[in-house]
Short mmCIF file of C-alpha atoms in Angstrom, two decimals:
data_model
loop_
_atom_site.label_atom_id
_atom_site.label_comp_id
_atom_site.label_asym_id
_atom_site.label_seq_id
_atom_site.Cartn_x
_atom_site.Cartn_y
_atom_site.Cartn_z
CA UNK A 1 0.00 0.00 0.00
CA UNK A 2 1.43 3.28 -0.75
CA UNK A 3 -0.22 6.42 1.07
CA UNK A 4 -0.21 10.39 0.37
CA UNK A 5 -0.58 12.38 3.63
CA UNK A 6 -1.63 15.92 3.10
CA UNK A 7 -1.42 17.99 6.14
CA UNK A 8 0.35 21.47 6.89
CA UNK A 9 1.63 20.22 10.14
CA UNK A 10 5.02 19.02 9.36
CA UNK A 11 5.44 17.08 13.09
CA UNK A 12 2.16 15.57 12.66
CA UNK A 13 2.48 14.34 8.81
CA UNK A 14 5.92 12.97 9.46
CA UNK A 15 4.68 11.15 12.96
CA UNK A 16 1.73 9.33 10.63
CA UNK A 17 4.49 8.53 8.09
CA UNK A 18 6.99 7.24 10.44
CA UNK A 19 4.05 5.29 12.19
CA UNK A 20 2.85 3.69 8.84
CA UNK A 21 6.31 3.12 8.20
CA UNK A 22 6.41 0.58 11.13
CA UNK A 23 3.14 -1.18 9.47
CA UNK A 24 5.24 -1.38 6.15
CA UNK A 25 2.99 1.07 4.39
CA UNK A 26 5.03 3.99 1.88
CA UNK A 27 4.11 7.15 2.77
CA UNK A 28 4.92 10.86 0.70
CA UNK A 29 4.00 13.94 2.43
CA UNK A 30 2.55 17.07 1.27
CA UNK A 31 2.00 20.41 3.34
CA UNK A 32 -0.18 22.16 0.97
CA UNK A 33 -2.47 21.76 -2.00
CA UNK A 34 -0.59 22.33 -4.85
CA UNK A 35 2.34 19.38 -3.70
CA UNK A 36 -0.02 17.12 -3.12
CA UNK A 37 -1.82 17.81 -6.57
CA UNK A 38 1.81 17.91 -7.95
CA UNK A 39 2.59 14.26 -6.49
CA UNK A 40 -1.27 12.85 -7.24
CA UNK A 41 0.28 13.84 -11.25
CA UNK A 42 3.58 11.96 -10.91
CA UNK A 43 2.88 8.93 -8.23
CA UNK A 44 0.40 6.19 -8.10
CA UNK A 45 -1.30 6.17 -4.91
CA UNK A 46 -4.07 3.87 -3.07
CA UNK A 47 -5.23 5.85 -0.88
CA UNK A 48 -4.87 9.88 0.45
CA UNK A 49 -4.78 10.69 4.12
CA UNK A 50 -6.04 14.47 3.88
CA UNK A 51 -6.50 17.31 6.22
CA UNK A 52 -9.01 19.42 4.43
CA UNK A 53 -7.75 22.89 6.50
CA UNK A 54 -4.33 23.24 4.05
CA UNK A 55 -2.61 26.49 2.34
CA UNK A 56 -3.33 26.06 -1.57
CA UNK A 57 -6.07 24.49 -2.98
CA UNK A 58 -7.72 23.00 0.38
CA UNK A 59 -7.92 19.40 0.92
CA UNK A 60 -11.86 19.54 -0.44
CA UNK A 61 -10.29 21.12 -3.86
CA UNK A 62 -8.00 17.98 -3.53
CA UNK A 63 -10.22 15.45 -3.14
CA UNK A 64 -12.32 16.56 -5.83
CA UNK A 65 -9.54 16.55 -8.45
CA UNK A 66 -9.09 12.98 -7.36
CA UNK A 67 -12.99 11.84 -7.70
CA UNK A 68 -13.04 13.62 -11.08
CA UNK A 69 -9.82 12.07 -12.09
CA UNK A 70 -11.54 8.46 -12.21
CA UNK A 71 -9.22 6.77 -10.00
CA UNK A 72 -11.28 5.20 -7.85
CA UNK A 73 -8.86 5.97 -5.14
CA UNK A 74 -10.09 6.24 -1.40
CA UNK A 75 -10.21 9.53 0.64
CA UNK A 76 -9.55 9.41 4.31
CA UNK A 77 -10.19 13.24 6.03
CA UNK A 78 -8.41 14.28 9.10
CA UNK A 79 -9.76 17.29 10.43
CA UNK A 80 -9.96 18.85 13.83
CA UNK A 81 -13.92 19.68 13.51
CA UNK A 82 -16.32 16.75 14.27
CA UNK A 83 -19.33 18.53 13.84
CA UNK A 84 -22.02 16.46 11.96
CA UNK A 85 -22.30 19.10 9.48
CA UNK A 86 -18.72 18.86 8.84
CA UNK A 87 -18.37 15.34 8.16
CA UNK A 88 -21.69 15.31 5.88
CA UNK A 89 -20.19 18.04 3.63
CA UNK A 90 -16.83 15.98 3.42
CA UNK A 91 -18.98 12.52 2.54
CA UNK A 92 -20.82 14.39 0.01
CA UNK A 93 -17.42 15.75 -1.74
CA UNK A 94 -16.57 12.24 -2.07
CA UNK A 95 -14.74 10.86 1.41
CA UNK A 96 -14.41 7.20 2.00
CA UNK A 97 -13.83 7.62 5.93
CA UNK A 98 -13.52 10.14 8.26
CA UNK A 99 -10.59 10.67 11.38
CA UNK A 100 -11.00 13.42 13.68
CA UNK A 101 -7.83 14.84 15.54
CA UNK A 102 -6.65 13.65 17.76
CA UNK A 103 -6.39 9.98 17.01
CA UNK A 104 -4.69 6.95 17.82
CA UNK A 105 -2.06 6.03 15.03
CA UNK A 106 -3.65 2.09 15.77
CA UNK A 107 -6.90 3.51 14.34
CA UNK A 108 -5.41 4.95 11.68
CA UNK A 109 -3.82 1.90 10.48
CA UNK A 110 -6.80 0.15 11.03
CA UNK A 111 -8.85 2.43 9.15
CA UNK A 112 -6.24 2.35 6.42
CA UNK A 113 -6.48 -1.28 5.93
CA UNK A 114 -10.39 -1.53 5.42
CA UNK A 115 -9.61 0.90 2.69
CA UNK A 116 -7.50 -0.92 1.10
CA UNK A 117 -9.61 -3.91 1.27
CA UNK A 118 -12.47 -2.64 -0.14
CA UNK A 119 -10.57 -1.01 -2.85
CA UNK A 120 -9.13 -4.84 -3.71
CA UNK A 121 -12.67 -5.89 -4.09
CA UNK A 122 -12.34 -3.94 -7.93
CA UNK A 123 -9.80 -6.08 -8.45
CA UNK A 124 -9.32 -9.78 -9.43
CA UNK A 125 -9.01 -11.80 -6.08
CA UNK A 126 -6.02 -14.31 -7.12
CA UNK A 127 -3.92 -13.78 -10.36
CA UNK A 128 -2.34 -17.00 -11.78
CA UNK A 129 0.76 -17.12 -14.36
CA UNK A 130 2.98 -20.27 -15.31
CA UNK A 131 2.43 -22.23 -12.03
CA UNK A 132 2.29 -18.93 -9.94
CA UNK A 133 -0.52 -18.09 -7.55
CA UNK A 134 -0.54 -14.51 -5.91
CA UNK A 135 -3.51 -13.97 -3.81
CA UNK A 136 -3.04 -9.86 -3.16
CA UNK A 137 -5.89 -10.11 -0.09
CA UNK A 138 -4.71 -12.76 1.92
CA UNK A 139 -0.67 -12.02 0.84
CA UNK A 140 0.30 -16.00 -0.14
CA UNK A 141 2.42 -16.90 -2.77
CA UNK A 142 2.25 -20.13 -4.28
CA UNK A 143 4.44 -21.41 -7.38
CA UNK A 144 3.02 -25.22 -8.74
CA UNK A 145 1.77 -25.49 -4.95
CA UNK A 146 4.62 -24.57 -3.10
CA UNK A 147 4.36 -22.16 -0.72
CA UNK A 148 6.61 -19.29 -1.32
CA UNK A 149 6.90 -16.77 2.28
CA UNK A 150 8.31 -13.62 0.64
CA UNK A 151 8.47 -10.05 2.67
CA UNK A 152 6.52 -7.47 2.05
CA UNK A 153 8.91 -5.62 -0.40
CA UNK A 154 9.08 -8.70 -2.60
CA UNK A 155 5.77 -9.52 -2.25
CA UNK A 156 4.55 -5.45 -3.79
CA UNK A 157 7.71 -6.24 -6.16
CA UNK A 158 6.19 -9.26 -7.33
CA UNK A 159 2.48 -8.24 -7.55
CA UNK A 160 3.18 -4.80 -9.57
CA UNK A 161 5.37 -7.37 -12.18
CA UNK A 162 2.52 -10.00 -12.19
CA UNK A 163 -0.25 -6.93 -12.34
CA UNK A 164 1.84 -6.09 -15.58
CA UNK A 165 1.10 -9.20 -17.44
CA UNK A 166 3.83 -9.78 -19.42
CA UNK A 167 4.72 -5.98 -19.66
CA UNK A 168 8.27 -4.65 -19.05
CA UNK A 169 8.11 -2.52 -15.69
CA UNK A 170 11.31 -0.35 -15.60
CA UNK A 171 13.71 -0.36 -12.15
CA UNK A 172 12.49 3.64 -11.46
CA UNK A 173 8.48 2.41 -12.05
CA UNK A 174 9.15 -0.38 -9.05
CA UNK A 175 10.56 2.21 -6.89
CA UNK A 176 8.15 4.06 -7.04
CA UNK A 177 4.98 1.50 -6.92
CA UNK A 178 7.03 -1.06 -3.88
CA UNK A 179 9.39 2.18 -1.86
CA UNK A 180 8.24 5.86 -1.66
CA UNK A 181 9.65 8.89 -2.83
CA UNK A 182 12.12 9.40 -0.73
CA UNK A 183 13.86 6.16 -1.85
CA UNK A 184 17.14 6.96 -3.19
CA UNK A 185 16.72 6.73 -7.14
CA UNK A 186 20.51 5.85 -7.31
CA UNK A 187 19.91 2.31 -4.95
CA UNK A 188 20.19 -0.80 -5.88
CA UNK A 189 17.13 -2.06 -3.61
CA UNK A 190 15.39 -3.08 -7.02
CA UNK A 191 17.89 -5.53 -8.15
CA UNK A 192 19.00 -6.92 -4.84
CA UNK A 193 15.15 -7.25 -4.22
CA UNK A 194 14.31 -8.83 -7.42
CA UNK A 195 17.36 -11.12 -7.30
CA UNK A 196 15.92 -12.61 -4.11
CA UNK A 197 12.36 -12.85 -5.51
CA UNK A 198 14.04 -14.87 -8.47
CA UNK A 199 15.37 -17.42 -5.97
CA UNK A 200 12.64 -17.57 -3.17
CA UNK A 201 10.71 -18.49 -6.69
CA UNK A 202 12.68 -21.18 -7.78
CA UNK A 203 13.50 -22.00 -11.46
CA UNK A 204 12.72 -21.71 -14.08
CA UNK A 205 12.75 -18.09 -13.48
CA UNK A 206 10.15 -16.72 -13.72
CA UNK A 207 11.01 -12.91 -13.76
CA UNK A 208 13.19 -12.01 -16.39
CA UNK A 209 15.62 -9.05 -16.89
CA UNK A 210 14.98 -6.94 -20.04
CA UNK A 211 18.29 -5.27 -20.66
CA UNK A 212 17.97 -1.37 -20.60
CA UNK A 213 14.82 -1.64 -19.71
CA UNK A 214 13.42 -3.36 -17.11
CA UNK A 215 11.73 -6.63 -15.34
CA UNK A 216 8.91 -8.73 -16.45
CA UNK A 217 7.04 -11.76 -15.81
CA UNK A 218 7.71 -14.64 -18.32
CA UNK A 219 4.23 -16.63 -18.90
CA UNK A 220 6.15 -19.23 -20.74
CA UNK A 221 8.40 -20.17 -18.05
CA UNK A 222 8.64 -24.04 -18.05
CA UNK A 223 7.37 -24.59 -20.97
CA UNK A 224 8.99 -26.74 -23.28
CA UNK A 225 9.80 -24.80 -26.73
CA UNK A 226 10.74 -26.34 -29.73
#
């Protein structure tokens, strides 16, 4: 799951980022309307955290460029006010949830997760390629009935590759989809992460390198070929 907080408190953003962090959830941060519109262009998000008092376009402005966009992506509001009033006007622009400050970082995570869940009901429940089984809602791996434990970075690794099917993802597009954007573009996290996917897979490998390019699933692998 990768998150976009938007909240002009600086201590309290980075506190929810750190926190999700610790649940292995990537987190960006923007303190005002126009970065967070700026990152919603460049980064693929599942879900926004936002405060709706923030300098800029406010979070409501936000959160209606991402219903209008189509995305489908879910809108948790922080906001201070808890007035019924309030939280009707932010349902009707289009919020999934609702957190009022203060909160518990627990419920937050909590919260987040239901999202998420609800948002992998649009999608298919198990994708299956040449003897692998992903299930993205219970997190097992399964390759010709093996079970495969991965962690979680190899597990996002793998499911943005098999989400692909077949298509060349590039080192940069995995960064950003499995890390966050403060990942250092210059690492090597990709490789050494895919290079341990390849093996906690098993041969034939299944993932295979694209030179100058990128990484992408081979349906074929195993297969005899003539």
């Amino acid at each position: 799951m990768r998150v976009l907080i938007v909240d002009d408190e600086p201590y309290l953003a980075e506190a929810i980022r750190d926190g999700l962090r610790l649940e292995a959830i990537a987190a960006d941060i923007a303190g005002d309307g126009d970065t967070a519109l700026e990152l919603l262009g460049i980064n693929a998000y599942d879900i926004a955290v936002l405060d709706r008092d923030i300098p800029g376009p406010s979070g409501d402005a936000v959160a209606a460029h991402i219903v209008a966009s189509g995305s489908g992506m879910p809108i948790l509001m922080l906001t201070a006010a808890d007035r019924l009033d309030d939280l009707a006007s932010g349902f009707e622009l289009g919020a999934d949830d609702y957190l009022t400050k203060p909160f518990q970082m627990r419920e937050l995570v909590l919260r987040l997760r239901a999202l998420d869940r609800r948002r992998a009901h649009h999608r298919p429940p198990v994708r299956e390629v040449a003897g692998l089984r992903l299930d993205p809602f219970r997190r097992e791996v399964f390759r010709d009935g093996r079970y495969v434990p991965l962690t979680r970075k190899q597990f996002a690794v793998l499911e943005v590759l098999v989400a692909a099917d077949g298509g060349v993802i590039s080192a940069e597009e995995l960064l950003e989809r499995a890390w966050d954007q403060n990942a250092d573009p210059f690492t090597n996290a990709v490789r050494i992460t895919v290079s341990a996917l390849r093996k906690r897979l098993g041969e034939p490998w299944l993932i295979t390198t694209v030179p100058g390019a990128g990484y992408r699933i081979d349906a074929d692998a195993g297969v005899a070929r003539d």
